[in-house]
């Protein structure tokens, strides 16, 4: 009897507990749903920037290389021995600077010998002219045959020719003597010397004594597709056109102008060579350096946004425009990209706020909170 009473009491308590649990859970679900309906979806945190209407350059970028305006290989023009080297490897030399002195003693001796020969020729000419004058008088008096006068005249002419030959020999030797002093033909940077004092240098040597590269100005050469060639040719005389050489890892940049457009397109590649002249007074550009050549064709009025704001879908390019805390999809047409900026020619007029970071969780019509916006509402107790 007691057992039956005990188990009956347990059953009543179990039923009562179940009813209470059902009622409590129902109340809790209603409260949670109400809370969700009250707060709505959570706002997405984004970073924004402003679409700007401004002057934007039309650019062409290509990989280029720096080449000197002039390169001169120093070579000897006579066979001789090096007596002195007057430059330091890698130094800046000026046009006319004495660089190398060669042994000139043999040439100087030849000059003295030729000068002696010239003096002898002149003395012989004087004697021949005296004979010619004497024979002229004798022939006039019929005191000597005409042949003697003719021979005297011929001898005078021979000595005059000998004098001309000796004078030419001396002039040539003096030119050779000048070759014993090798001077800088241009201003520029000289390479290391390939010879030392005491070495013999010959005109048949393959390696030059040294090489000089003109450093200011220099050329930046690069190639562009043939489709942009008409634009480049039209921009040559435009005051807004310029070429900028960017060295990787270097904050400074060199500016110059188009100096030449190659007169033919490479039929194998469809590329045309462009050469820009850079003043390079500070020697920022070094011959052989690879640079990024940025050619500005012209400057146009356009709307620009950060390139990070541009998104791509199957329908094309678009941006998220934020207004009143809501992000909306706006289709745009990207005309070109200038470094970190994208130039658009439709979809934006300038002044719009566009999302630049936080696109991953965005959808059209999503509520957003701008990162760093102090005016955004804060949760109580936060």
Short mmCIF file of C-alpha atoms in Angstrom, two decimals:
data_model
loop_
_atom_site.label_atom_id
_atom_site.label_comp_id
_atom_site.label_asym_id
_atom_site.label_seq_id
_atom_site.Cartn_x
_atom_site.Cartn_y
_atom_site.Cartn_z
CA UNK A 1 0.00 0.00 0.00
CA UNK A 2 2.77 2.40 0.93
CA UNK A 3 4.69 1.47 -2.26
CA UNK A 4 1.71 2.25 -4.42
CA UNK A 5 1.25 5.61 -2.70
CA UNK A 6 4.95 6.48 -3.15
CA UNK A 7 5.05 5.78 -6.88
CA UNK A 8 1.80 7.65 -7.42
CA UNK A 9 3.30 10.75 -5.74
CA UNK A 10 6.40 10.53 -7.97
CA UNK A 11 4.23 10.42 -11.09
CA UNK A 12 2.30 13.54 -10.08
CA UNK A 13 5.52 15.47 -9.45
CA UNK A 14 6.95 14.39 -12.83
CA UNK A 15 3.87 15.61 -14.69
CA UNK A 16 3.97 18.93 -12.88
CA UNK A 17 7.67 19.40 -13.71
CA UNK A 18 7.12 18.65 -17.38
CA UNK A 19 4.34 21.18 -17.63
CA UNK A 20 6.48 23.85 -15.97
CA UNK A 21 9.41 23.14 -18.32
CA UNK A 22 7.22 23.41 -21.40
CA UNK A 23 5.78 26.69 -20.20
CA UNK A 24 9.26 28.09 -19.35
CA UNK A 25 10.78 27.07 -22.67
CA UNK A 26 7.92 28.60 -24.59
CA UNK A 27 8.31 31.85 -22.74
CA UNK A 28 12.08 31.84 -23.35
CA UNK A 29 11.70 31.28 -27.10
CA UNK A 30 9.26 34.13 -27.36
CA UNK A 31 11.69 36.41 -25.50
CA UNK A 32 14.65 35.46 -27.72
CA UNK A 33 12.62 35.95 -30.88
CA UNK A 34 11.45 39.31 -29.68
CA UNK A 35 15.06 40.29 -28.96
CA UNK A 36 16.15 39.27 -32.45
CA UNK A 37 13.24 41.15 -34.03
CA UNK A 38 14.09 44.18 -31.95
CA UNK A 39 17.80 44.34 -32.84
CA UNK A 40 17.79 43.04 -36.48
CA UNK A 41 20.88 41.72 -38.37
CA UNK A 42 24.24 42.83 -37.04
CA UNK A 43 25.91 45.73 -38.96
CA UNK A 44 29.03 44.90 -41.00
CA UNK A 45 32.17 46.86 -40.05
CA UNK A 46 33.79 48.38 -43.17
CA UNK A 47 36.41 50.90 -44.23
CA UNK A 48 35.37 53.61 -46.67
CA UNK A 49 36.79 56.31 -48.89
CA UNK A 50 35.35 59.00 -51.13
CA UNK A 51 35.05 58.92 -54.91
CA UNK A 52 36.84 62.02 -56.18
CA UNK A 53 36.52 63.95 -59.42
CA UNK A 54 39.92 65.32 -60.36
CA UNK A 55 42.57 65.55 -63.06
CA UNK A 56 43.76 62.01 -63.72
CA UNK A 57 46.70 61.14 -65.98
CA UNK A 58 46.41 58.66 -68.82
CA UNK A 59 49.37 56.35 -68.19
CA UNK A 60 51.27 53.61 -69.97
CA UNK A 61 53.64 51.51 -67.88
CA UNK A 62 56.38 49.24 -69.19
CA UNK A 63 59.61 47.68 -68.02
CA UNK A 64 62.60 49.64 -69.28
CA UNK A 65 66.35 49.83 -69.00
CA UNK A 66 68.81 52.69 -68.58
CA UNK A 67 71.35 53.19 -71.36
CA UNK A 68 74.03 55.88 -71.56
CA UNK A 69 73.70 58.62 -74.14
CA UNK A 70 77.26 57.84 -75.26
CA UNK A 71 79.77 55.10 -74.48
CA UNK A 72 83.43 55.43 -75.46
CA UNK A 73 85.99 52.63 -75.32
CA UNK A 74 89.49 54.05 -74.80
CA UNK A 75 92.01 52.43 -77.14
CA UNK A 76 95.55 53.26 -78.11
CA UNK A 77 96.29 54.50 -81.63
CA UNK A 78 99.98 53.65 -81.43
CA UNK A 79 102.00 50.71 -80.11
CA UNK A 80 103.77 51.84 -76.95
CA UNK A 81 104.33 51.32 -73.22
CA UNK A 82 102.15 52.84 -70.50
CA UNK A 83 104.13 55.30 -68.38
CA UNK A 84 101.29 56.65 -66.17
CA UNK A 85 97.57 56.24 -65.46
CA UNK A 86 95.98 59.48 -64.25
CA UNK A 87 92.48 58.34 -63.19
CA UNK A 88 90.92 56.29 -60.41
CA UNK A 89 88.64 53.39 -61.25
CA UNK A 90 85.01 54.52 -61.37
CA UNK A 91 85.85 58.22 -61.17
CA UNK A 92 83.93 61.02 -62.85
CA UNK A 93 86.10 62.42 -65.64
CA UNK A 94 85.61 65.53 -67.72
CA UNK A 95 86.14 65.97 -71.42
CA UNK A 96 89.81 66.73 -72.09
CA UNK A 97 91.15 65.24 -68.84
CA UNK A 98 94.50 63.44 -69.23
CA UNK A 99 93.88 59.76 -68.53
CA UNK A 100 96.91 57.78 -69.75
CA UNK A 101 100.48 58.72 -70.75
CA UNK A 102 102.39 56.49 -73.16
CA UNK A 103 106.14 56.35 -73.87
CA UNK A 104 106.86 59.02 -76.49
CA UNK A 105 110.66 58.81 -76.75
CA UNK A 106 110.76 56.84 -80.00
CA UNK A 107 108.39 59.26 -81.73
CA UNK A 108 110.28 62.29 -80.44
CA UNK A 109 113.49 60.82 -81.88
CA UNK A 110 111.78 60.28 -85.23
CA UNK A 111 110.62 63.89 -85.21
CA UNK A 112 114.17 65.13 -84.66
CA UNK A 113 115.36 62.89 -87.47
CA UNK A 114 112.69 64.22 -89.82
CA UNK A 115 113.50 67.80 -88.86
CA UNK A 116 117.15 67.13 -89.76
CA UNK A 117 116.10 65.71 -93.11
CA UNK A 118 113.99 68.82 -93.71
CA UNK A 119 116.94 71.10 -92.97
CA UNK A 120 119.10 69.13 -95.44
CA UNK A 121 116.39 69.34 -98.11
CA UNK A 122 116.15 73.10 -97.66
CA UNK A 123 119.93 73.49 -97.96
CA UNK A 124 119.99 71.38 -101.10
CA UNK A 125 117.15 73.45 -102.55
CA UNK A 126 119.10 76.65 -101.96
CA UNK A 127 122.11 75.19 -103.84
CA UNK A 128 119.90 73.99 -106.69
CA UNK A 129 118.28 77.43 -106.98
CA UNK A 130 121.72 79.09 -107.17
CA UNK A 131 122.72 76.67 -109.93
CA UNK A 132 119.49 77.42 -111.77
CA UNK A 133 120.12 81.15 -111.57
CA UNK A 134 123.71 80.77 -112.80
CA UNK A 135 122.76 78.50 -115.68
CA UNK A 136 120.02 80.91 -116.67
CA UNK A 137 122.61 83.68 -117.11
CA UNK A 138 125.03 81.38 -118.95
CA UNK A 139 122.37 80.16 -121.36
CA UNK A 140 121.43 83.78 -122.06
CA UNK A 141 125.04 84.43 -123.13
CA UNK A 142 125.16 81.09 -125.00
CA UNK A 143 127.97 80.05 -122.67
CA UNK A 144 126.45 76.68 -121.68
CA UNK A 145 124.04 74.21 -123.24
CA UNK A 146 120.28 74.47 -122.47
CA UNK A 147 120.35 70.98 -120.98
CA UNK A 148 122.35 72.21 -117.99
CA UNK A 149 119.65 74.78 -117.23
CA UNK A 150 116.95 72.14 -117.57
CA UNK A 151 118.80 69.80 -115.21
CA UNK A 152 119.20 72.59 -112.64
CA UNK A 153 115.48 73.34 -112.77
CA UNK A 154 114.63 69.65 -112.36
CA UNK A 155 116.93 69.37 -109.36
CA UNK A 156 115.29 72.39 -107.73
CA UNK A 157 111.86 70.82 -108.19
CA UNK A 158 113.09 67.56 -106.66
CA UNK A 159 114.32 69.33 -103.54
CA UNK A 160 111.07 71.28 -103.21
CA UNK A 161 109.16 67.99 -103.30
CA UNK A 162 111.56 66.53 -100.74
CA UNK A 163 110.85 69.47 -98.44
CA UNK A 164 107.11 68.88 -98.71
CA UNK A 165 107.64 65.20 -97.91
CA UNK A 166 109.77 66.00 -94.86
CA UNK A 167 107.21 68.53 -93.63
CA UNK A 168 104.40 65.98 -93.99
CA UNK A 169 106.48 63.40 -92.13
CA UNK A 170 107.02 65.82 -89.26
CA UNK A 171 103.31 66.68 -89.11
CA UNK A 172 102.39 62.99 -89.04
CA UNK A 173 104.91 62.28 -86.28
CA UNK A 174 103.54 65.17 -84.24
CA UNK A 175 100.07 63.66 -84.57
CA UNK A 176 101.52 60.34 -83.41
CA UNK A 177 103.14 62.17 -80.50
CA UNK A 178 99.72 63.50 -79.51
CA UNK A 179 98.45 59.92 -79.30
CA UNK A 180 100.87 59.28 -76.42
CA UNK A 181 98.56 61.38 -74.22
CA UNK A 182 95.13 59.71 -74.06
CA UNK A 183 92.47 62.20 -72.97
CA UNK A 184 88.77 61.83 -72.11
CA UNK A 185 86.67 62.44 -75.26
CA UNK A 186 83.45 62.92 -73.22
CA UNK A 187 82.38 63.70 -69.67
CA UNK A 188 81.21 60.67 -67.73
CA UNK A 189 82.06 57.79 -65.41
CA UNK A 190 85.10 55.75 -66.28
CA UNK A 191 85.37 52.02 -65.67
CA UNK A 192 88.23 50.23 -64.02
CA UNK A 193 91.48 50.20 -65.98
CA UNK A 194 92.17 46.98 -67.86
CA UNK A 195 95.90 47.73 -67.96
CA UNK A 196 98.63 48.75 -65.53
CA UNK A 197 101.68 50.99 -65.69
CA UNK A 198 104.41 49.21 -67.66
CA UNK A 199 102.02 47.23 -69.85
CA UNK A 200 102.48 47.32 -73.60
CA UNK A 201 99.40 48.47 -75.51
CA UNK A 202 98.88 47.89 -79.21
CA UNK A 203 96.39 49.06 -81.78
CA UNK A 204 95.40 45.42 -82.35
CA UNK A 205 94.36 44.86 -78.70
CA UNK A 206 90.79 43.58 -78.34
CA UNK A 207 90.12 44.87 -74.81
CA UNK A 208 89.98 48.64 -74.34
CA UNK A 209 92.12 50.45 -71.80
CA UNK A 210 88.89 51.57 -70.08
CA UNK A 211 85.32 52.59 -70.94
CA UNK A 212 83.56 55.91 -70.28
CA UNK A 213 79.76 56.12 -69.96
CA UNK A 214 78.08 59.49 -70.24
CA UNK A 215 75.88 59.81 -67.14
CA UNK A 216 73.95 63.02 -67.80
CA UNK A 217 71.72 62.82 -69.69
CA UNK A 218 70.86 59.15 -70.09
CA UNK A 219 68.25 57.21 -72.03
CA UNK A 220 65.45 55.03 -70.66
CA UNK A 221 64.38 52.57 -73.36
CA UNK A 222 61.19 50.51 -73.22
CA UNK A 223 58.73 48.84 -75.58
CA UNK A 224 54.99 49.40 -75.96
CA UNK A 225 52.25 47.61 -77.96
CA UNK A 226 51.68 48.97 -81.44
CA UNK A 227 48.04 49.81 -80.60
CA UNK A 228 49.16 52.70 -78.33
CA UNK A 229 51.70 54.05 -80.81
CA UNK A 230 49.33 56.66 -82.33
CA UNK A 231 48.58 58.04 -78.86
CA UNK A 232 52.29 58.27 -78.04
CA UNK A 233 53.11 60.04 -81.28
CA UNK A 234 50.31 62.52 -80.64
CA UNK A 235 51.57 63.14 -77.09
CA UNK A 236 55.20 63.90 -78.01
CA UNK A 237 54.57 67.65 -78.31
CA UNK A 238 51.97 67.79 -75.51
CA UNK A 239 53.18 69.83 -72.54
CA UNK A 240 51.43 67.41 -70.16
CA UNK A 241 53.27 64.38 -71.51
CA UNK A 242 56.29 63.11 -69.61
CA UNK A 243 58.15 59.92 -68.75
CA UNK A 244 58.88 58.88 -65.18
CA UNK A 245 61.50 56.26 -64.35
CA UNK A 246 60.82 54.35 -61.13
CA UNK A 247 63.63 52.31 -59.59
CA UNK A 248 62.45 49.38 -57.42
CA UNK A 249 63.16 50.13 -53.77
CA UNK A 250 64.01 53.78 -54.44
CA UNK A 251 61.70 56.58 -53.30
CA UNK A 252 63.17 59.16 -55.68
CA UNK A 253 62.07 59.21 -59.30
CA UNK A 254 63.54 60.60 -62.48
CA UNK A 255 61.53 62.58 -65.01
CA UNK A 256 62.19 63.23 -68.67
CA UNK A 257 60.66 63.53 -72.12
CA UNK A 258 60.23 61.25 -75.12
CA UNK A 259 63.34 61.59 -77.28
CA UNK A 260 62.64 59.02 -79.97
CA UNK A 261 60.02 56.63 -81.29
CA UNK A 262 61.56 53.78 -83.28
CA UNK A 263 60.82 54.09 -86.99
CA UNK A 264 59.49 50.54 -87.27
CA UNK A 265 57.43 48.10 -85.21
CA UNK A 266 58.95 44.69 -84.53
CA UNK A 267 56.82 42.44 -86.72
CA UNK A 268 57.64 39.40 -84.58
CA UNK A 269 56.40 40.90 -81.30
CA UNK A 270 54.15 43.77 -82.38
CA UNK A 271 56.08 46.08 -80.05
CA UNK A 272 57.65 49.48 -80.70
CA UNK A 273 60.70 50.86 -78.91
CA UNK A 274 60.42 54.21 -77.14
CA UNK A 275 63.43 56.14 -75.87
CA UNK A 276 63.14 58.86 -73.23
CA UNK A 277 65.89 61.33 -72.33
CA UNK A 278 66.48 61.90 -68.61
CA UNK A 279 68.64 64.84 -67.36
CA UNK A 280 70.05 62.63 -64.55
CA UNK A 281 72.19 65.38 -63.05
CA UNK A 282 72.09 63.59 -59.68
CA UNK A 283 73.10 60.28 -61.33
CA UNK A 284 70.02 58.56 -59.89
CA UNK A 285 69.78 56.38 -62.99
CA UNK A 286 72.72 54.03 -63.54
CA UNK A 287 73.40 52.46 -66.94
CA UNK A 288 72.06 48.92 -67.12
CA UNK A 289 69.49 49.43 -64.34
CA UNK A 290 66.00 48.00 -64.88
CA UNK A 291 63.28 50.55 -64.16
CA UNK A 292 59.53 50.89 -64.44
CA UNK A 293 58.87 53.47 -67.14
CA UNK A 294 55.62 55.36 -66.60
CA UNK A 295 54.58 57.40 -69.62
CA UNK A 296 51.96 60.12 -69.10
CA UNK A 297 50.14 60.69 -72.38
CA UNK A 298 47.76 63.40 -71.21
CA UNK A 299 45.69 64.54 -68.22
CA UNK A 300 41.88 64.18 -68.21
CA UNK A 301 39.04 65.14 -65.85
CA UNK A 302 37.75 61.88 -64.33
CA UNK A 303 36.27 60.18 -61.24
CA UNK A 304 38.74 58.09 -59.25
CA UNK A 305 38.30 55.64 -56.39
CA UNK A 306 40.78 53.44 -54.54
CA UNK A 307 41.45 50.32 -56.60
CA UNK A 308 40.56 48.24 -53.53
CA UNK A 309 36.96 49.49 -53.81
CA UNK A 310 36.44 47.79 -57.17
CA UNK A 311 34.73 44.39 -57.01
CA UNK A 312 34.09 42.03 -59.90
CA UNK A 313 31.10 39.77 -60.51
CA UNK A 314 29.69 37.90 -63.48
CA UNK A 315 27.79 41.04 -64.40
CA UNK A 316 30.94 43.20 -64.39
CA UNK A 317 32.67 45.63 -62.04
CA UNK A 318 30.86 47.27 -59.14
CA UNK A 319 31.39 49.11 -55.87
CA UNK A 320 29.45 49.30 -52.62
CA UNK A 321 28.18 52.84 -52.07
CA UNK A 322 27.36 53.69 -48.45
CA UNK A 323 24.51 56.07 -47.69
CA UNK A 324 22.66 56.48 -44.38
CA UNK A 325 24.44 53.45 -42.95
CA UNK A 326 23.36 51.12 -45.77
CA UNK A 327 25.61 49.65 -48.49
CA UNK A 328 24.19 49.47 -52.00
CA UNK A 329 25.69 47.81 -55.07
CA UNK A 330 26.59 50.29 -57.81
CA UNK A 331 27.77 49.06 -61.20
CA UNK A 332 30.77 50.96 -62.59
CA UNK A 333 32.95 50.84 -65.68
CA UNK A 334 36.67 50.87 -64.90
CA UNK A 335 38.50 52.79 -67.59
CA UNK A 336 42.01 52.15 -66.28
CA UNK A 337 44.04 51.75 -63.11
CA UNK A 338 46.73 54.27 -62.14
CA UNK A 339 48.68 52.61 -59.38
CA UNK A 340 46.45 52.52 -56.26
CA UNK A 341 43.67 54.49 -57.96
CA UNK A 342 41.03 53.24 -60.40
CA UNK A 343 39.54 55.62 -62.96
CA UNK A 344 35.84 55.05 -63.68
CA UNK A 345 33.87 56.66 -66.49
CA UNK A 346 30.36 55.61 -65.48
CA UNK A 347 28.38 54.75 -62.35
CA UNK A 348 29.86 57.45 -60.10
CA UNK A 349 29.85 61.22 -60.32
CA UNK A 350 32.19 62.03 -57.45
CA UNK A 351 31.51 62.56 -53.76
CA UNK A 352 30.06 59.08 -53.10
CA UNK A 353 31.29 57.06 -50.12
CA UNK A 354 32.57 53.68 -51.28
CA UNK A 355 33.65 50.63 -49.32
CA UNK A 356 37.38 49.84 -49.59
CA UNK A 357 37.62 47.00 -47.04
CA UNK A 358 35.14 44.59 -45.48
CA UNK A 359 33.46 43.37 -48.67
CA UNK A 360 33.47 39.72 -47.61
CA UNK A 361 30.31 39.92 -45.49
CA UNK A 362 28.53 42.59 -47.52
CA UNK A 363 25.34 42.16 -49.52
CA UNK A 364 23.20 44.68 -51.32
CA UNK A 365 21.25 46.63 -48.68
CA UNK A 366 23.36 45.47 -45.72
CA UNK A 367 23.68 47.79 -42.73
CA UNK A 368 27.27 48.92 -42.17
CA UNK A 369 29.34 50.58 -39.51
CA UNK A 370 32.32 52.56 -40.73
CA UNK A 371 35.50 51.57 -38.94
CA UNK A 372 36.77 54.47 -36.84
CA UNK A 373 33.50 56.44 -37.14
CA UNK A 374 33.03 58.08 -33.72
CA UNK A 375 29.44 59.01 -34.53
CA UNK A 376 28.34 55.35 -34.76
CA UNK A 377 25.96 54.27 -31.93
CA UNK A 378 27.57 52.26 -29.11
CA UNK A 379 25.95 49.43 -27.13
CA UNK A 380 25.01 50.14 -23.55
CA UNK A 381 27.73 49.06 -21.17
CA UNK A 382 30.27 48.81 -23.97
#
